[in-house]
PDB file of C-alpha atoms in Angstrom:
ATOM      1  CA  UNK A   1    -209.128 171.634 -57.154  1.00 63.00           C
ATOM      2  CA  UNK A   2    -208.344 173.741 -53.714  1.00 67.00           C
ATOM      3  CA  UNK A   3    -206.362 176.974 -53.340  1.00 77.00           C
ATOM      4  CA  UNK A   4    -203.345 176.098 -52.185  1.00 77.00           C
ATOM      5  CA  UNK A   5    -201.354 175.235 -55.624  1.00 79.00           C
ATOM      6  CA  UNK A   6    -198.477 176.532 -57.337  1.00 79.00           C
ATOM      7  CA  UNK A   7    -196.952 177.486 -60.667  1.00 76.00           C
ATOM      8  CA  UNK A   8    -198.203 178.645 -63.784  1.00 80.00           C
ATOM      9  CA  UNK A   9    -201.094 176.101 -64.943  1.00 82.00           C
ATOM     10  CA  UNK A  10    -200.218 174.606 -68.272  1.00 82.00           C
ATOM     11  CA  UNK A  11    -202.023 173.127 -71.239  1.00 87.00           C
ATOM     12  CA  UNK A  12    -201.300 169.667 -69.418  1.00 87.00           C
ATOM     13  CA  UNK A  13    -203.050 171.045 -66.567  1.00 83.00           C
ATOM     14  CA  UNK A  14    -206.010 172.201 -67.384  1.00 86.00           C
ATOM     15  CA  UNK A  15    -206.572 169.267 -69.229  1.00 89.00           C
ATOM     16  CA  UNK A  16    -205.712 166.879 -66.204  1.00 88.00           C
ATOM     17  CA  UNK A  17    -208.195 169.916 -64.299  1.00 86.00           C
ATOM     18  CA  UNK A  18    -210.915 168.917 -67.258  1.00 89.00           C
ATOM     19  CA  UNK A  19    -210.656 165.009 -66.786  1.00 90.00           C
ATOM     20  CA  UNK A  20    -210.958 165.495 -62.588  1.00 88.00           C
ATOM     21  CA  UNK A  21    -214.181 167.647 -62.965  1.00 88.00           C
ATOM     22  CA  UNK A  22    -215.305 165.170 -65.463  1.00 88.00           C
ATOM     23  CA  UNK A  23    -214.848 162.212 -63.057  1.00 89.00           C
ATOM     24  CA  UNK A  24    -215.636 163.639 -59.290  1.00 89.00           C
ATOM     25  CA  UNK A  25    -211.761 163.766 -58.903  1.00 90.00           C
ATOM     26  CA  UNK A  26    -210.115 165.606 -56.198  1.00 89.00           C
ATOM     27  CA  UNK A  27    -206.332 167.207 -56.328  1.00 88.00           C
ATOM     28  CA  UNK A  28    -205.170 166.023 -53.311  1.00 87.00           C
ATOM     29  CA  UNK A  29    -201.719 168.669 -52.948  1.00 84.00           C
ATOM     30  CA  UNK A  30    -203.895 171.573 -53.689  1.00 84.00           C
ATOM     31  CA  UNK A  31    -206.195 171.148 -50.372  1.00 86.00           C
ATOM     32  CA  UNK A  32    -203.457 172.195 -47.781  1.00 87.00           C
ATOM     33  CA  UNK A  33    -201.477 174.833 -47.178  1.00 87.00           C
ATOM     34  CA  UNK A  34    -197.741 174.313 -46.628  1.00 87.00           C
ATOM     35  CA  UNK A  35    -194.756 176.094 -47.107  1.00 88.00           C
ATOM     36  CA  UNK A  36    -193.650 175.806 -51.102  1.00 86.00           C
ATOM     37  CA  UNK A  37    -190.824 173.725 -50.645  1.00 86.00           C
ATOM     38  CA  UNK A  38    -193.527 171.105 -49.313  1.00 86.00           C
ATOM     39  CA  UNK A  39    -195.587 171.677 -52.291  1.00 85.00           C
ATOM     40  CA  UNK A  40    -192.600 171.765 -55.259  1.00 87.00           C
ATOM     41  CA  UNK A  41    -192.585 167.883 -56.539  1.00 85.00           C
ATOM     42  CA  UNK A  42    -189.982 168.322 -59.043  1.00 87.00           C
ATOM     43  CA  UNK A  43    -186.701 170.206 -59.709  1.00 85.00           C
ATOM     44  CA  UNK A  44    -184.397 170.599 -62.697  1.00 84.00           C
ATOM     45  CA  UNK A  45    -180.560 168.752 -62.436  1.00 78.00           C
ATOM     46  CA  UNK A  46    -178.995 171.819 -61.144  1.00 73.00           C
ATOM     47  CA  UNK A  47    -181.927 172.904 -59.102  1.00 74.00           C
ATOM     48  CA  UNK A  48    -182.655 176.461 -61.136  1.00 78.00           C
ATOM     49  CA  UNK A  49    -185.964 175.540 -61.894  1.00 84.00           C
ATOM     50  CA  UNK A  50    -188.699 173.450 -59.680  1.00 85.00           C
ATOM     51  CA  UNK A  51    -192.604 173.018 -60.381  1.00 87.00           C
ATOM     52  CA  UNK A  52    -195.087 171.112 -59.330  1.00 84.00           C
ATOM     53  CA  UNK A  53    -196.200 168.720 -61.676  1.00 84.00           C
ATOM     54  CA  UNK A  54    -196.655 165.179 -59.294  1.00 87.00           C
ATOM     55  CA  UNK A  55    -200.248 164.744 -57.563  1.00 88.00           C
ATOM     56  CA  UNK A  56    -201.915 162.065 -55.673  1.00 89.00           C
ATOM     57  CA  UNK A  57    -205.465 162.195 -56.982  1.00 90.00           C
ATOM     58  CA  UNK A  58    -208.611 161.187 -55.155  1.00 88.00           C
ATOM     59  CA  UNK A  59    -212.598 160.442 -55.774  1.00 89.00           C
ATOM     60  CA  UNK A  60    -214.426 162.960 -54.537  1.00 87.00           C
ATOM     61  CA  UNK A  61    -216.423 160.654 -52.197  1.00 86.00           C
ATOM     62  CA  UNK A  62    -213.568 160.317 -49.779  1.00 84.00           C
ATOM     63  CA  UNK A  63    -212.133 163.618 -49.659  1.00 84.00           C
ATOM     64  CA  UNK A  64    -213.025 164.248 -46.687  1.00 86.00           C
ATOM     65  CA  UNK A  65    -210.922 160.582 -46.288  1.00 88.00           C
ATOM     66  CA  UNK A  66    -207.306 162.761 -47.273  1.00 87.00           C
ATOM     67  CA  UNK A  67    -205.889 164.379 -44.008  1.00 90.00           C
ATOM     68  CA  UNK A  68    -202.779 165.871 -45.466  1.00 91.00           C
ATOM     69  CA  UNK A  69    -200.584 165.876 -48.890  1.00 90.00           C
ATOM     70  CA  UNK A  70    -197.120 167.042 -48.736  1.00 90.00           C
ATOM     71  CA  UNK A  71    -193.648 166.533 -50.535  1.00 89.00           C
ATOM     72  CA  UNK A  72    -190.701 164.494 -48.027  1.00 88.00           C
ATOM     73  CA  UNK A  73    -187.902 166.608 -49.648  1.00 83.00           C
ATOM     74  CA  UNK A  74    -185.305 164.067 -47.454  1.00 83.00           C
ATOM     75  CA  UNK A  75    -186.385 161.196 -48.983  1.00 82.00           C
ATOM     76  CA  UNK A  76    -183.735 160.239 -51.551  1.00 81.00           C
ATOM     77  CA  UNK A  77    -185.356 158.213 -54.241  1.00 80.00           C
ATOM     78  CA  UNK A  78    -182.667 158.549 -57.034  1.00 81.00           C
ATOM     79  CA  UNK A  79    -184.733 160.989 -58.980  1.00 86.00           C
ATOM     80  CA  UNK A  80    -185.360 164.514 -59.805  1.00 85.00           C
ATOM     81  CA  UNK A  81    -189.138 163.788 -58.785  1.00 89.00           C
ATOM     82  CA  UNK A  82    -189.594 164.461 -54.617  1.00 88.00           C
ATOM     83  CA  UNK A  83    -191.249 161.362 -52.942  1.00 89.00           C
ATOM     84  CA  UNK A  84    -195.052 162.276 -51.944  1.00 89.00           C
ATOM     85  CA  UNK A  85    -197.207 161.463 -49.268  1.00 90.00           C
ATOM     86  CA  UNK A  86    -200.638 161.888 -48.664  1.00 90.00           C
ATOM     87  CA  UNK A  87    -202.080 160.820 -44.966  1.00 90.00           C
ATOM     88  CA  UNK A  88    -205.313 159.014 -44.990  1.00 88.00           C
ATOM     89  CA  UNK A  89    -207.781 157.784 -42.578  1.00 87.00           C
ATOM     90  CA  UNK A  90    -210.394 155.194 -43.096  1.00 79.00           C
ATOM     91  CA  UNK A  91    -212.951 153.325 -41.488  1.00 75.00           C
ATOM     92  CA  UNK A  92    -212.582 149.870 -41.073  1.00 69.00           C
ATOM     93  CA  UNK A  93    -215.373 147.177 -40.817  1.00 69.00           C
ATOM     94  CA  UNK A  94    -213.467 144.506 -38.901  1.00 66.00           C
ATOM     95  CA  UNK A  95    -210.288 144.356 -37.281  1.00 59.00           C
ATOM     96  CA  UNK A  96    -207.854 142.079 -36.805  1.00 63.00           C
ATOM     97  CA  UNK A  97    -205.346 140.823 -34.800  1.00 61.00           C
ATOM     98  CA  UNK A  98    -201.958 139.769 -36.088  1.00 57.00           C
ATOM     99  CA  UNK A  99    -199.747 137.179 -34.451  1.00 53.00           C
ATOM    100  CA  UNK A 100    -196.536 139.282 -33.698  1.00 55.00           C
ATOM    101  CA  UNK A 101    -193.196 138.448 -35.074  1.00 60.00           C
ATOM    102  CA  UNK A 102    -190.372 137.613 -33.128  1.00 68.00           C
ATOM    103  CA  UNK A 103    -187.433 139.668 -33.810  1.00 76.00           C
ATOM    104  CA  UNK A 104    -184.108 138.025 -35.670  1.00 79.00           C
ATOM    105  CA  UNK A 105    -180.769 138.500 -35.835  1.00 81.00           C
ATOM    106  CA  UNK A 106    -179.131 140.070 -39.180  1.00 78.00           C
ATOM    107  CA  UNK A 107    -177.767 136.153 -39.569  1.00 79.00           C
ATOM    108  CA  UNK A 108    -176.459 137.159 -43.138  1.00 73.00           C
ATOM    109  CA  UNK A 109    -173.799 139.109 -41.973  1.00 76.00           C
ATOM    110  CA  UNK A 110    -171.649 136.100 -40.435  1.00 80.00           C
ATOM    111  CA  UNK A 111    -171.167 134.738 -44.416  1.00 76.00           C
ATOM    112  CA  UNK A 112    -168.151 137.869 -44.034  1.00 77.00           C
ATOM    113  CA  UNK A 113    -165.416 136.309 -42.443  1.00 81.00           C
ATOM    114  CA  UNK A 114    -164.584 139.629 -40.058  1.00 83.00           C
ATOM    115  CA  UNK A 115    -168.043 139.796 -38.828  1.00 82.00           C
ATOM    116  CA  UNK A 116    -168.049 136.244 -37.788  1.00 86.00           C
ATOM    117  CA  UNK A 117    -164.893 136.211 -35.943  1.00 88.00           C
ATOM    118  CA  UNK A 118    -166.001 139.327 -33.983  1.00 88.00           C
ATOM    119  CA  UNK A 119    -169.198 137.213 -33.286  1.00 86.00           C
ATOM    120  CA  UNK A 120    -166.890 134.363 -31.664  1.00 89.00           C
ATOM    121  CA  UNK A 121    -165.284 136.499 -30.357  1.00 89.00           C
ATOM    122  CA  UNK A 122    -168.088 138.095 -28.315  1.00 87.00           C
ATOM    123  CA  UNK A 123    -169.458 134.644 -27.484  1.00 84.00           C
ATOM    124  CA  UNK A 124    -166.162 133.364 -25.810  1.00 85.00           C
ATOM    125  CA  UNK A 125    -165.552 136.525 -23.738  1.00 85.00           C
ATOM    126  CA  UNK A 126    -169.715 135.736 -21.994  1.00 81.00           C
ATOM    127  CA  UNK A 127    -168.786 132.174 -21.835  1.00 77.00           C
ATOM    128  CA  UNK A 128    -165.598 133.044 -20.038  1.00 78.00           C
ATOM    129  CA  UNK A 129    -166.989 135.375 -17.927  1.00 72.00           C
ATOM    130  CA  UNK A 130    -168.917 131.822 -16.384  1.00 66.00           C
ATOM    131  CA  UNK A 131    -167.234 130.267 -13.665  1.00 58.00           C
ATOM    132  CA  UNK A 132    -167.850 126.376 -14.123  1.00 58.00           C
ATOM    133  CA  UNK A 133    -169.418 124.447 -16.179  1.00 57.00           C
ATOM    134  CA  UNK A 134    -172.137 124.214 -14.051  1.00 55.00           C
ATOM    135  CA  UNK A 135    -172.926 127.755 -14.705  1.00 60.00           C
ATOM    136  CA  UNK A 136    -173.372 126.918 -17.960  1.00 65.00           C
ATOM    137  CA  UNK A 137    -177.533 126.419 -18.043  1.00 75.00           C
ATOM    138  CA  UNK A 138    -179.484 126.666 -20.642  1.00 79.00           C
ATOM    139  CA  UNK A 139    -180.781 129.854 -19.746  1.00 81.00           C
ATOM    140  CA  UNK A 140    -176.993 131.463 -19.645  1.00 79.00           C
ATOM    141  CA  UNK A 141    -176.009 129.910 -23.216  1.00 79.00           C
ATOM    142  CA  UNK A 142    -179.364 131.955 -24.374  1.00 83.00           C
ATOM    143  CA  UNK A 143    -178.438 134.933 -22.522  1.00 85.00           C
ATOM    144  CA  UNK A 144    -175.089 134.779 -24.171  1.00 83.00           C
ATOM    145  CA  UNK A 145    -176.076 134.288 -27.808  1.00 84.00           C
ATOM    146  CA  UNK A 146    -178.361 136.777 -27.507  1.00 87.00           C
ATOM    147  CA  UNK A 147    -175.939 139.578 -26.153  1.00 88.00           C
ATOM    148  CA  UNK A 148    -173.658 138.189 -29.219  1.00 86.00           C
ATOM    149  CA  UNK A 149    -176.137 138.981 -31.613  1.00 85.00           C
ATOM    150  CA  UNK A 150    -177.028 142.122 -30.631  1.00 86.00           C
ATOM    151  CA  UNK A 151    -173.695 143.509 -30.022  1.00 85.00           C
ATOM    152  CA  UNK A 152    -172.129 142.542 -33.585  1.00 85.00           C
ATOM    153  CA  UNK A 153    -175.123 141.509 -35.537  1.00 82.00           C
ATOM    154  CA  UNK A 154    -178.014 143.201 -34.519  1.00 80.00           C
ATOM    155  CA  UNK A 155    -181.745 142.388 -36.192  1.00 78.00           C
ATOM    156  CA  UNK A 156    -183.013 141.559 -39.283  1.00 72.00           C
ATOM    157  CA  UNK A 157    -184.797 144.705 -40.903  1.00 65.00           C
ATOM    158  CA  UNK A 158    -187.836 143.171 -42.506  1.00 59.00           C
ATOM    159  CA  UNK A 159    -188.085 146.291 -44.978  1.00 54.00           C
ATOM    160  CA  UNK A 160    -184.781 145.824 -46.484  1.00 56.00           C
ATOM    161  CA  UNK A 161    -185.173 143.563 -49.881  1.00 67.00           C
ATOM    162  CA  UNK A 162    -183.618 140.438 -49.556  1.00 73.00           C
ATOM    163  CA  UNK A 163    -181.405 140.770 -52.712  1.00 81.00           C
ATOM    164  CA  UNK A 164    -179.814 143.764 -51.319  1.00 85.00           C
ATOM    165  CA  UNK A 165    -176.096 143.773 -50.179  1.00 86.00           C
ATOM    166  CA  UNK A 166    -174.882 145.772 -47.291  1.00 83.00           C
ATOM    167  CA  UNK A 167    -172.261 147.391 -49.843  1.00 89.00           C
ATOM    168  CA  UNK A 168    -175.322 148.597 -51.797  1.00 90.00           C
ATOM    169  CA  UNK A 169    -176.962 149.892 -48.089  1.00 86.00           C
ATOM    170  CA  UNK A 170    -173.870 151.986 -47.591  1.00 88.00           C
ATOM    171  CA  UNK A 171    -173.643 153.841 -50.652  1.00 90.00           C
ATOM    172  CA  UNK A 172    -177.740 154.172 -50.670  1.00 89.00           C
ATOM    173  CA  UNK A 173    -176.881 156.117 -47.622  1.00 87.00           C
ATOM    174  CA  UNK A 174    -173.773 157.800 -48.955  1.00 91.00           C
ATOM    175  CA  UNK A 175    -176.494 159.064 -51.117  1.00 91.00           C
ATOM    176  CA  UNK A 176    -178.954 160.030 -48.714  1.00 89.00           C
ATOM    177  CA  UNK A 177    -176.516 162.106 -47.202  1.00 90.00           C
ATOM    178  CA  UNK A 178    -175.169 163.774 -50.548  1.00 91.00           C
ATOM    179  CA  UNK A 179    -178.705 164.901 -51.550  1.00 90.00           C
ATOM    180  CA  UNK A 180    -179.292 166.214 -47.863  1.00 88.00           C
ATOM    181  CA  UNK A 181    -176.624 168.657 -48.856  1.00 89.00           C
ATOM    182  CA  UNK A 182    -178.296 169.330 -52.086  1.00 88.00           C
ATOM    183  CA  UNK A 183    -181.329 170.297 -50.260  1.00 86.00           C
ATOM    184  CA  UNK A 184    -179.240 172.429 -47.736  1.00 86.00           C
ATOM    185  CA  UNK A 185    -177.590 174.007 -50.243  1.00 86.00           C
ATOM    186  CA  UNK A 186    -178.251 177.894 -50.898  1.00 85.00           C
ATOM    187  CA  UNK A 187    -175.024 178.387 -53.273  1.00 88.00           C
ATOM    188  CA  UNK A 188    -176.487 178.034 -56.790  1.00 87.00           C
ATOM    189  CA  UNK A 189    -172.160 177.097 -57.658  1.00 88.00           C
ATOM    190  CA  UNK A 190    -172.257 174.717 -54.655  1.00 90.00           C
ATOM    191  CA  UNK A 191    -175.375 172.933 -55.728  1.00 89.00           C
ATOM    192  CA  UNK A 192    -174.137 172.423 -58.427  1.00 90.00           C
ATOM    193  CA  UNK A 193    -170.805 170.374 -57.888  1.00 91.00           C
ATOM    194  CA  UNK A 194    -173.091 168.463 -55.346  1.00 90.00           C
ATOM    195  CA  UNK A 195    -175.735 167.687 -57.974  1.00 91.00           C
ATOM    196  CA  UNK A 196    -172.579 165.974 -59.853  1.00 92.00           C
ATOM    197  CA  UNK A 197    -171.622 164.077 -56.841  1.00 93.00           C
ATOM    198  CA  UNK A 198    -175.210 163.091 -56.490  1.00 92.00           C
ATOM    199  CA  UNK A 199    -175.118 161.356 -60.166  1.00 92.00           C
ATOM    200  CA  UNK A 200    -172.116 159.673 -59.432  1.00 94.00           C
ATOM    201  CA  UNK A 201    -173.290 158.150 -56.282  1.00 94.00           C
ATOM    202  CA  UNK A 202    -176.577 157.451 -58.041  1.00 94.00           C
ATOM    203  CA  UNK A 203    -174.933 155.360 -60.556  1.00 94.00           C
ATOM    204  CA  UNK A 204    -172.796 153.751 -58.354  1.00 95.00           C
ATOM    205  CA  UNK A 205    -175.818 152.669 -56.032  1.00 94.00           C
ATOM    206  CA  UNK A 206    -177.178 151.575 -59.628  1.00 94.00           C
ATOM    207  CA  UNK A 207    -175.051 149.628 -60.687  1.00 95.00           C
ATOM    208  CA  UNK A 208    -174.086 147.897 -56.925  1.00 94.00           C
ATOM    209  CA  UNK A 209    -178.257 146.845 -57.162  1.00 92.00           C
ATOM    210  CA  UNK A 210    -177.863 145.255 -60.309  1.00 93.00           C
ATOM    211  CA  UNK A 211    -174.730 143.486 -59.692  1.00 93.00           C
ATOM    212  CA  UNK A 212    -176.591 142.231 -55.954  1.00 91.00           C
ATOM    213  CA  UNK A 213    -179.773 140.989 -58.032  1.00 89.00           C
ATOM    214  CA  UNK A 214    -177.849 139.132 -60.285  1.00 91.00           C
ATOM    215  CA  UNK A 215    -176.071 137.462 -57.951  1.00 90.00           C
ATOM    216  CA  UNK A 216    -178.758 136.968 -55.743  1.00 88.00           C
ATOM    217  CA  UNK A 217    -180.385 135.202 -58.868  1.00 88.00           C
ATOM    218  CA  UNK A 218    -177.682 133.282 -59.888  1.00 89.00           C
ATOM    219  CA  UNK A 219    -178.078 131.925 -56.348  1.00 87.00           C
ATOM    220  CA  UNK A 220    -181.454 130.882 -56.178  1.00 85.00           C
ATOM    221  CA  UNK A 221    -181.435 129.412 -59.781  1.00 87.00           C
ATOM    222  CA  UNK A 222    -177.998 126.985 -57.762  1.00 87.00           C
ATOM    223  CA  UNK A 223    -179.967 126.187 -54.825  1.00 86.00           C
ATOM    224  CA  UNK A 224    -183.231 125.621 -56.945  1.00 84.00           C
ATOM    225  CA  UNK A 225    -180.849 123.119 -59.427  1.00 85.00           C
ATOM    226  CA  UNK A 226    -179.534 121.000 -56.233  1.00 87.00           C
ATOM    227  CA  UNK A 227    -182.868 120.748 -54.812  1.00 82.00           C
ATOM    228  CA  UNK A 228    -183.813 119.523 -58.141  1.00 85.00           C
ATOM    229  CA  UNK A 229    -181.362 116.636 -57.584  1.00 87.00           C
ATOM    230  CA  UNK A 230    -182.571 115.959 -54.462  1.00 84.00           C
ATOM    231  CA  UNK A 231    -186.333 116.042 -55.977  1.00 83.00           C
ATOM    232  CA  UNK A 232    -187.293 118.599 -53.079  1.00 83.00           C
ATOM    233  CA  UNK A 233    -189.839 120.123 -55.251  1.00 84.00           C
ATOM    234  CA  UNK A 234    -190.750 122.575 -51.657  1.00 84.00           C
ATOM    235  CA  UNK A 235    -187.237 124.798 -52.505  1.00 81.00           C
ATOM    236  CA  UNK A 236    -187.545 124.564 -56.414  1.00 80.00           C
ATOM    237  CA  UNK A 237    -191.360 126.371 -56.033  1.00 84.00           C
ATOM    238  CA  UNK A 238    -190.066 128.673 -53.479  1.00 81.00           C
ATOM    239  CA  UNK A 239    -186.858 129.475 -55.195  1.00 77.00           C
ATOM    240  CA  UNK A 240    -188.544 129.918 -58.461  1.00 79.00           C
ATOM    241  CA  UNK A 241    -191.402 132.316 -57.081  1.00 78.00           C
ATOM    242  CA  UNK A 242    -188.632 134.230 -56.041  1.00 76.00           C
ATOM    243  CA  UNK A 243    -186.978 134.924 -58.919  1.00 73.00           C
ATOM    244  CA  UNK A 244    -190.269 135.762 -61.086  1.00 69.00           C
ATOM    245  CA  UNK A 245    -189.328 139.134 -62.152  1.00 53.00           C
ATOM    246  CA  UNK A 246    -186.080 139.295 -61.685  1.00 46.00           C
ATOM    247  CA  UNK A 247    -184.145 137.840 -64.774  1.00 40.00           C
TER     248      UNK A 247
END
């Protein structure tokens, strides 16, 4: 354990103190020194009482391995825990080289009927803009798609999950933005009626997930059924793999 914890050490603690001893275990948020905000992993629903009581653990035979362990207070996981992060830096035998991956366009966006009007919208203006059909190369149809796309669709973020709606984006960062407040927050009244607000939107972004993984299930178990029909066996594996888990 290093000297840079916090709080009064509990019964729980010196236990969990006991078992890293026991085991060549090091506590990985007690080795650096940060302010206490960056330390403080949980806090109570109206924010009168905070502790640290989350660690990130690690065998003693790569401490030297942990760079940095710290609390990401803006990081709005739904929960009265703070998200940690600890920074790590290994050695690696071999190297290698990935084939990058072409960028795409959000394509999912043109199943609502607004977006996909702007979208032909934005195409005929470019192809106007063309003088003859001559102008019309292959080349200047790419250009034009791709100026389309990026205007009203824009790409693909490979980190969002696939089940997830853009409704359900927007109020996951409606609720980003209520518990930056909470954090902001020095009024023990104020943080308060934004804690409330926080729940709502919590339950809202909740029950918005579980409504988009249903659907999204309900989906693939449809398209798995057809492909059934058609005996493309390819889609019912794929369709099924994606849905382990989720029913």
């Amino acid at each position: 354990m290093g000297h840079h914890g916090i709080g009064m050490m509990t019964d729980n603690g010196e236990r969990l103190i006991n078992f890293c001893q026991e085991n060549d275990l090091v506590i990985g948020g007690t080795l650096f020194e940060h302010k206490d905000i960056h330390k403080l992993t949980w806090t109570s629903p109206y924010g009168r009482t905070q502790s640290q009581i989350d660690h990130i653990i690690i065998n003693g035979r790569w401490k030297h391995s942990l760079q940095d362990v710290r609390v990401m207070r803006n990081a709005d996981i739904g929960s009265d825990h703070f998200l940690m992060m600890a920074k790590v830096i290994l050695k690696l035998r071999k190297v290698r080289i990935g084939v990058s991956r072409s960028k795409r366009f959000d394509v999912d966006k043109l199943k609502n009927s607004k977006v996909k009007e702007e979208f032909s919208v934005a195409l005929r203006n470019r192809f106007s803009t063309l003088e003859d059909e001559t102008a019309l190369t292959i080349d200047n149809f790419n250009k034009a798609m791709k100026e389309a796309g990026e205007e009203v669709l824009g790409y693909r973020n490979n980190r969002k999950t696939e089940w997830i709606s853009e409704e359900t984006w927007t109020r996951i960062e409606e609720r980003r933005q209520i518990k930056k407040r909470l954090l902001d927050s020095n009024s023990p009244r104020l943080k308060d009626k934004i804690s409330k607000e926080y729940r709502g939107k919590d339950k809202e972004v909740k029950k918005s997930a579980r409504k988009d993984r249903r659907e999204y299930t309900e989906r693939l178990a449809k398209a798995a059924e057809v492909a059934a029909g058609k005996k493309d066996t390819k889609t019912v594996y794929q369709n099924t793999k994606k849905t382990e888990g989720r029913l």
